[in-house]
Short mmCIF file of C-alpha atoms and ligand atoms in Angstrom, two decimals:
data_model
loop_
_atom_site.label_atom_id
_atom_site.label_comp_id
_atom_site.label_asym_id
_atom_site.label_seq_id
_atom_site.Cartn_x
_atom_site.Cartn_y
_atom_site.Cartn_z
CA UNK A 1 27.65 98.57 170.90
CA UNK A 2 28.61 99.41 167.39
CA UNK A 3 25.82 100.72 165.27
CA UNK A 4 24.30 98.12 162.99
CA UNK A 5 21.90 99.47 160.38
CA UNK A 6 18.51 99.06 162.10
CA UNK A 7 16.76 98.46 158.75
CA UNK A 8 19.07 95.53 157.98
CA UNK A 9 18.71 94.11 161.49
CA UNK A 10 14.90 94.36 161.17
CA UNK A 11 14.96 92.69 157.73
CA UNK A 12 17.05 89.80 159.07
CA UNK A 13 14.77 89.57 162.12
CA UNK A 14 11.72 89.23 159.84
CA UNK A 15 13.36 86.47 157.80
CA UNK A 16 14.32 84.58 160.97
CA UNK A 17 10.77 84.92 162.33
CA UNK A 18 9.12 83.72 159.14
CA UNK A 19 11.23 80.58 158.60
CA UNK A 20 11.96 77.38 160.52
CA UNK A 21 14.81 75.87 158.50
CA UNK A 22 18.19 77.50 157.92
CA UNK A 23 21.09 76.41 155.75
CA UNK A 24 24.11 78.06 157.38
CA UNK A 25 27.23 78.18 155.20
CA UNK A 26 30.87 79.18 155.58
CA UNK A 27 33.41 79.67 152.81
CA UNK A 28 35.67 77.05 151.23
CA UNK A 29 38.96 76.41 153.03
CA UNK A 30 36.91 77.21 156.11
CA UNK A 31 38.63 79.15 158.87
CA UNK A 32 37.55 79.76 162.44
CA UNK A 33 35.78 83.01 161.48
CA UNK A 34 33.51 81.37 158.93
CA UNK A 35 32.94 78.03 160.69
CA UNK A 36 32.80 79.58 164.16
CA UNK A 37 30.15 82.05 162.95
CA UNK A 38 28.17 79.24 161.31
CA UNK A 39 28.22 77.22 164.55
CA UNK A 40 27.36 80.20 166.76
CA UNK A 41 24.37 81.04 164.56
CA UNK A 42 23.27 77.40 164.56
CA UNK A 43 23.34 77.30 168.35
CA UNK A 44 21.41 80.58 168.70
CA UNK A 45 18.73 79.45 166.22
CA UNK A 46 18.37 75.94 167.64
CA UNK A 47 17.87 77.43 171.11
CA UNK A 48 15.15 79.58 169.54
CA UNK A 49 13.29 76.50 168.27
CA UNK A 50 14.58 76.56 164.68
CA UNK A 51 16.19 73.78 162.64
CA UNK A 52 19.68 74.44 161.28
CA UNK A 53 21.92 72.75 158.72
CA UNK A 54 25.54 73.93 159.16
CA UNK A 55 27.69 73.39 156.06
CA UNK A 56 31.09 74.33 154.67
CA UNK A 57 32.45 73.17 151.30
CA UNK A 58 34.35 69.96 152.14
CA UNK A 59 36.81 69.07 153.49
CA UNK A 60 35.97 70.40 156.96
CA UNK A 61 39.36 71.35 158.45
CA UNK A 62 40.27 68.99 161.29
CA UNK A 63 42.26 71.80 162.89
CA UNK A 64 38.92 73.40 163.82
CA UNK A 65 37.53 70.35 165.62
CA UNK A 66 37.82 72.16 168.96
CA UNK A 67 34.96 74.48 167.96
CA UNK A 68 31.80 73.60 169.93
CA UNK A 69 29.30 71.91 167.60
CA UNK A 70 31.96 70.82 165.08
CA UNK A 71 30.46 67.27 164.72
CA UNK A 72 27.17 68.84 163.48
CA UNK A 73 28.82 70.28 160.33
CA UNK A 74 27.98 68.71 156.94
CA UNK A 75 25.65 66.10 158.45
CA UNK A 76 22.13 66.73 157.13
CA UNK A 77 20.96 68.13 153.81
CA UNK A 78 18.75 71.18 154.21
CA UNK A 79 15.22 71.02 152.76
CA UNK A 80 14.69 73.05 149.58
CA UNK A 81 12.61 75.67 151.40
CA UNK A 82 15.42 76.45 153.87
CA UNK A 83 16.66 80.04 154.04
CA UNK A 84 20.39 80.30 153.32
CA UNK A 85 22.70 82.40 155.47
CA UNK A 86 26.38 82.79 154.58
CA UNK A 87 29.20 83.86 156.85
CA UNK A 88 32.56 85.48 156.03
CA UNK A 89 32.37 85.13 152.25
CA UNK A 90 32.76 88.16 149.97
CA UNK A 91 31.58 86.47 146.78
CA UNK A 92 29.50 83.44 145.70
CA UNK A 93 32.67 81.93 144.21
CA UNK A 94 33.74 81.22 147.79
CA UNK A 95 31.04 78.53 148.22
CA UNK A 96 32.66 75.94 145.96
CA UNK A 97 30.34 73.04 145.31
CA UNK A 98 27.63 74.59 147.57
CA UNK A 99 27.23 77.65 145.34
CA UNK A 100 24.37 76.32 143.23
CA UNK A 101 22.52 75.09 146.34
CA UNK A 102 22.82 78.52 147.98
CA UNK A 103 21.74 80.41 144.88
CA UNK A 104 18.48 78.49 144.63
CA UNK A 105 17.50 79.07 148.28
CA UNK A 106 14.26 81.12 148.55
CA UNK A 107 16.15 83.80 150.56
CA UNK A 108 19.82 84.51 151.05
CA UNK A 109 21.21 86.45 154.03
CA UNK A 110 24.87 87.48 153.85
CA UNK A 111 26.98 88.39 156.88
CA UNK A 112 30.50 89.49 156.02
CA UNK A 113 33.37 91.94 156.54
CA UNK A 114 35.49 91.60 153.37
CA UNK A 115 36.63 94.72 151.48
CA UNK A 116 36.11 92.75 148.28
CA UNK A 117 32.43 91.98 149.04
CA UNK A 118 30.73 92.71 145.74
CA UNK A 119 27.21 92.85 147.18
CA UNK A 120 25.08 89.72 146.88
CA UNK A 121 22.19 88.17 148.76
CA UNK A 122 18.65 89.41 149.47
CA UNK A 123 19.77 91.01 152.72
CA UNK A 124 23.43 91.73 153.44
CA UNK A 125 24.96 92.80 156.73
CA UNK A 126 28.43 93.83 155.55
CA UNK A 127 30.81 95.96 157.60
CA UNK A 128 34.37 96.16 156.32
CA UNK A 129 35.44 97.81 159.58
CA UNK A 130 34.42 94.76 161.59
CA UNK A 131 37.51 92.91 162.87
CA UNK A 132 35.81 89.56 162.14
CA UNK A 133 32.50 88.25 160.86
CA UNK A 134 32.17 86.76 164.35
CA UNK A 135 32.15 90.28 165.84
CA UNK A 136 29.44 91.37 163.46
CA UNK A 137 27.42 88.27 164.33
CA UNK A 138 27.76 88.94 168.09
CA UNK A 139 26.28 92.41 167.51
CA UNK A 140 23.49 90.96 165.36
CA UNK A 141 22.58 88.29 167.93
CA UNK A 142 22.51 90.98 170.63
CA UNK A 143 20.40 93.32 168.50
CA UNK A 144 17.92 90.52 167.78
CA UNK A 145 17.87 89.35 171.40
CA UNK A 146 18.92 85.81 170.44
CA UNK A 147 20.62 83.55 173.04
CA UNK A 148 24.43 83.53 173.22
CA UNK A 149 25.42 80.42 175.18
CA UNK A 150 28.97 79.43 176.25
CA UNK A 151 29.54 77.35 173.11
CA UNK A 152 28.51 80.21 170.83
CA UNK A 153 30.72 82.63 172.77
CA UNK A 154 33.63 80.20 172.32
CA UNK A 155 32.99 80.00 168.57
CA UNK A 156 32.78 83.78 168.22
CA UNK A 157 35.91 84.34 170.31
CA UNK A 158 37.82 81.83 168.16
CA UNK A 159 36.59 83.74 165.09
CA UNK A 160 37.79 87.07 166.52
CA UNK A 161 41.09 85.73 167.87
CA UNK A 162 42.18 84.12 164.61
CA UNK A 163 40.96 86.87 162.25
CA UNK A 164 43.04 89.40 164.22
CA UNK A 165 46.06 87.03 164.07
CA UNK A 166 45.92 86.49 167.82
CA UNK A 167 45.12 90.19 168.44
CA UNK A 168 48.17 91.35 166.43
CA UNK A 169 46.93 92.51 163.00
CA UNK A 170 45.87 96.12 162.40
CA UNK A 171 42.19 95.14 162.81
CA UNK A 172 43.03 94.74 166.52
CA UNK A 173 41.10 97.87 167.41
CA UNK A 174 39.38 98.97 170.60
CA UNK A 175 36.23 97.56 168.99
CA UNK A 176 37.90 94.15 168.61
CA UNK A 177 39.22 94.10 172.19
CA UNK A 178 35.85 95.15 173.56
CA UNK A 179 34.23 92.30 171.66
CA UNK A 180 36.78 89.87 173.09
CA UNK A 181 36.07 91.07 176.65
CA UNK A 182 32.31 90.64 176.14
CA UNK A 183 32.77 87.14 174.78
CA UNK A 184 34.95 86.25 177.79
CA UNK A 185 32.13 87.49 180.03
CA UNK A 186 29.74 85.29 178.08
CA UNK A 187 31.85 82.22 178.88
CA UNK A 188 34.60 82.00 176.28
CA UNK A 189 37.94 80.91 177.84
CA UNK A 190 40.69 82.97 176.10
CA UNK A 191 43.64 80.83 177.27
CA UNK A 192 42.00 77.55 176.26
CA UNK A 193 40.93 78.88 172.86
CA UNK A 194 44.45 80.29 172.22
CA UNK A 195 45.92 76.88 173.11
CA UNK A 196 43.52 75.10 170.72
CA UNK A 197 44.13 77.61 167.92
CA UNK A 198 47.89 78.10 168.22
CA UNK A 199 49.52 75.59 170.58
CA UNK A 200 48.16 72.25 169.42
CA UNK A 201 50.27 71.58 166.33
CA UNK A 202 51.24 68.04 165.34
CA UNK A 203 54.94 67.39 164.63
CA UNK A 204 54.18 67.24 160.88
CA UNK A 205 53.05 70.89 160.99
CA UNK A 206 56.27 72.03 162.66
CA UNK A 207 58.27 70.09 160.04
CA UNK A 208 56.24 71.62 157.21
CA UNK A 209 56.66 75.15 158.55
CA UNK A 210 60.40 74.59 158.98
CA UNK A 211 60.84 73.25 155.42
CA UNK A 212 58.83 76.00 153.75
CA UNK A 213 60.40 78.75 155.86
CA UNK A 214 63.91 77.49 155.19
CA UNK A 215 63.24 77.50 151.44
CA UNK A 216 61.53 80.91 151.43
CA UNK A 217 62.94 83.46 148.99
CA UNK A 218 63.51 87.19 149.38
CA UNK A 219 63.34 89.84 146.66
CA UNK A 220 63.25 93.65 146.42
CA UNK A 221 65.82 93.98 149.26
CA UNK A 222 63.74 91.69 151.48
CA UNK A 223 60.55 93.67 151.06
CA UNK A 224 59.04 90.81 149.08
CA UNK A 225 59.16 87.37 150.71
CA UNK A 226 57.55 84.24 149.37
CA UNK A 227 57.35 80.54 150.03
CA UNK A 228 55.76 77.59 148.29
CA UNK A 229 53.94 74.43 149.31
CA UNK A 230 54.26 71.63 146.75
CA UNK A 231 53.08 68.02 146.95
CA UNK A 232 56.76 67.07 147.45
CA UNK A 233 57.22 69.25 150.50
CA UNK A 234 53.93 68.05 152.00
CA UNK A 235 55.11 64.49 151.53
CA UNK A 236 58.51 65.18 153.06
CA UNK A 237 56.83 66.71 156.13
CA UNK A 238 54.12 64.06 156.28
CA UNK A 239 51.64 66.95 156.40
CA UNK A 240 48.25 67.80 154.84
CA UNK A 241 47.50 71.06 152.98
CA UNK A 242 45.40 72.42 155.86
CA UNK A 243 48.58 72.41 158.00
CA UNK A 244 49.82 75.39 155.96
CA UNK A 245 47.57 77.58 158.17
CA UNK A 246 49.84 80.02 160.02
CA UNK A 247 52.76 79.68 157.61
CA UNK A 248 52.14 83.08 156.06
CA UNK A 249 52.40 84.63 159.53
CA UNK A 250 55.96 83.31 159.80
CA UNK A 251 56.85 84.82 156.40
CA UNK A 252 55.36 88.20 157.29
CA UNK A 253 57.28 88.33 160.57
CA UNK A 254 60.40 89.27 158.52
CA UNK A 255 61.68 92.72 159.61
CA UNK A 256 61.89 94.06 156.03
CA UNK A 257 58.48 92.65 154.97
CA UNK A 258 56.20 94.73 152.75
CA UNK A 259 54.52 91.87 150.84
CA UNK A 260 54.50 88.17 151.72
CA UNK A 261 53.12 85.47 149.41
CA UNK A 262 52.54 81.81 150.05
CA UNK A 263 51.94 79.73 146.91
CA UNK A 264 50.20 76.37 147.28
CA UNK A 265 49.93 73.79 144.53
CA UNK A 266 46.33 72.60 144.78
CA UNK A 267 46.20 70.70 141.44
CA UNK A 268 48.13 70.15 138.21
CA UNK A 269 46.77 73.46 136.88
CA UNK A 270 45.68 75.07 140.13
CA UNK A 271 47.69 77.35 142.39
CA UNK A 272 46.39 79.17 145.42
CA UNK A 273 48.16 82.25 146.69
CA UNK A 274 47.80 83.90 150.09
CA UNK A 275 49.05 87.49 150.33
CA UNK A 276 49.85 89.69 153.30
CA UNK A 277 50.85 93.34 153.01
CA UNK A 278 52.11 96.16 155.14
CA UNK A 279 50.27 99.53 155.11
CA UNK A 280 50.62 101.17 151.68
CA UNK A 281 49.89 98.07 149.59
CA UNK A 282 46.26 96.99 149.38
CA UNK A 283 46.25 93.20 149.40
CA UNK A 284 42.71 92.81 147.98
CA UNK A 285 43.62 95.14 145.08
CA UNK A 286 46.84 93.23 144.41
CA UNK A 287 44.98 89.92 143.94
CA UNK A 288 41.92 91.36 142.13
CA UNK A 289 43.44 90.89 138.61
CA UNK A 290 43.74 87.19 139.42
CA UNK A 291 40.09 86.85 140.47
CA UNK A 292 40.93 86.99 144.18
CA UNK A 293 39.75 89.11 147.05
CA UNK A 294 39.99 89.72 150.77
CA UNK A 295 41.05 92.52 153.06
CA UNK A 296 43.50 95.43 152.92
CA UNK A 297 46.24 93.52 154.72
CA UNK A 298 45.28 89.91 153.91
CA UNK A 299 43.90 88.48 150.68
CA UNK A 300 44.11 85.45 148.42
CA UNK A 301 43.39 84.12 144.96
CA UNK A 302 42.98 80.82 143.14
CA UNK A 303 44.77 80.76 139.78
CA UNK A 304 43.89 78.12 137.18
CA UNK A 305 47.57 77.69 136.30
CA UNK A 306 50.51 75.53 137.29
CA UNK A 307 52.82 76.89 140.00
CA UNK A 308 55.50 78.52 137.85
CA UNK A 309 53.41 80.78 135.58
CA UNK A 310 51.08 81.62 138.52
CA UNK A 311 54.04 82.54 140.71
CA UNK A 312 55.67 84.76 138.10
CA UNK A 313 52.38 86.61 137.41
CA UNK A 314 51.79 87.30 141.10
CA UNK A 315 55.42 88.16 141.91
CA UNK A 316 55.53 90.61 138.99
CA UNK A 317 52.46 92.35 140.37
CA UNK A 318 54.12 92.43 143.84
CA UNK A 319 57.33 93.94 142.42
CA UNK A 320 55.31 96.60 140.60
CA UNK A 321 53.39 97.46 143.81
CA UNK A 322 56.65 97.76 145.75
CA UNK A 323 58.15 99.87 142.94
CA UNK A 324 55.17 102.27 143.07
CA UNK A 325 55.55 102.48 146.82
CA UNK A 326 59.24 103.44 146.43
CA UNK A 327 58.34 106.05 143.78
CA UNK A 328 55.53 107.63 145.82
CA UNK A 329 56.41 110.71 147.91
CA UNK A 330 56.57 109.76 151.61
MN1 LIG B 401 36.87 86.85 158.43
#
């Protein structure tokens, strides 16, 4: 057991005891950590006689349809008196069109592990050392004595597996592996979840990854690598934007990698960037000037600009960060 703050656990326990309806929300561009945590919490609360309303800002990624309880997401509007709980979001800007709904809930409970978490909500269980929000939620459910059924264990394992990049990123700590073992004991099937998360790609995804990887550019002697996803490349691959998941992992597998960026055109004046960094460059600090956030090694930002100006702003910041790294005494 990792030590959760007993005062926070008790405060969450009181809110759960006093309410019957819970609006459970993940972040926009939902990943398995946010949606898996939402679904695990929904299952635990429903088994405790509560009513739950699991939501993520649409669209709900189809890639995550293997998560137990997926068909329950975005089905029923929560009543106004429902308590809101959010999972894996470091700021209210991550709730997209659900933001206003969450902010007028009578109580807001926040469960998160982002470095960039600015502190919001009436009660916040935030641990930036947690390998995944799913890990933090497992510890919370255990501390509160709530049921953790097979489906919830599967959701939490999927959260942990994907947030550690398949147990490869530097948040793959003893704490993460212990959590994985406990979830396997609770009924999660590691091989099946790995197949669903990583080995179930449609041909369009392989084509998209090949096209973007082949067109990727290197700079700063290969320490900076970036790729871009435009409407044209999506059309050529016959792929949807959500199929870009995993692409950044290919870019950051480069031997000389220090910073990897993936730029995605999400509108005529909207560009999303995902950033990965090696130790020495703080990804969440790199994207902060652009209104973004995240973790030390993985972060992202949404820029209200077309691709070209957005790309040059971000790449300039990357070059400066790499320059400072070179100048720093080793
Ligand atoms: Mn996460």
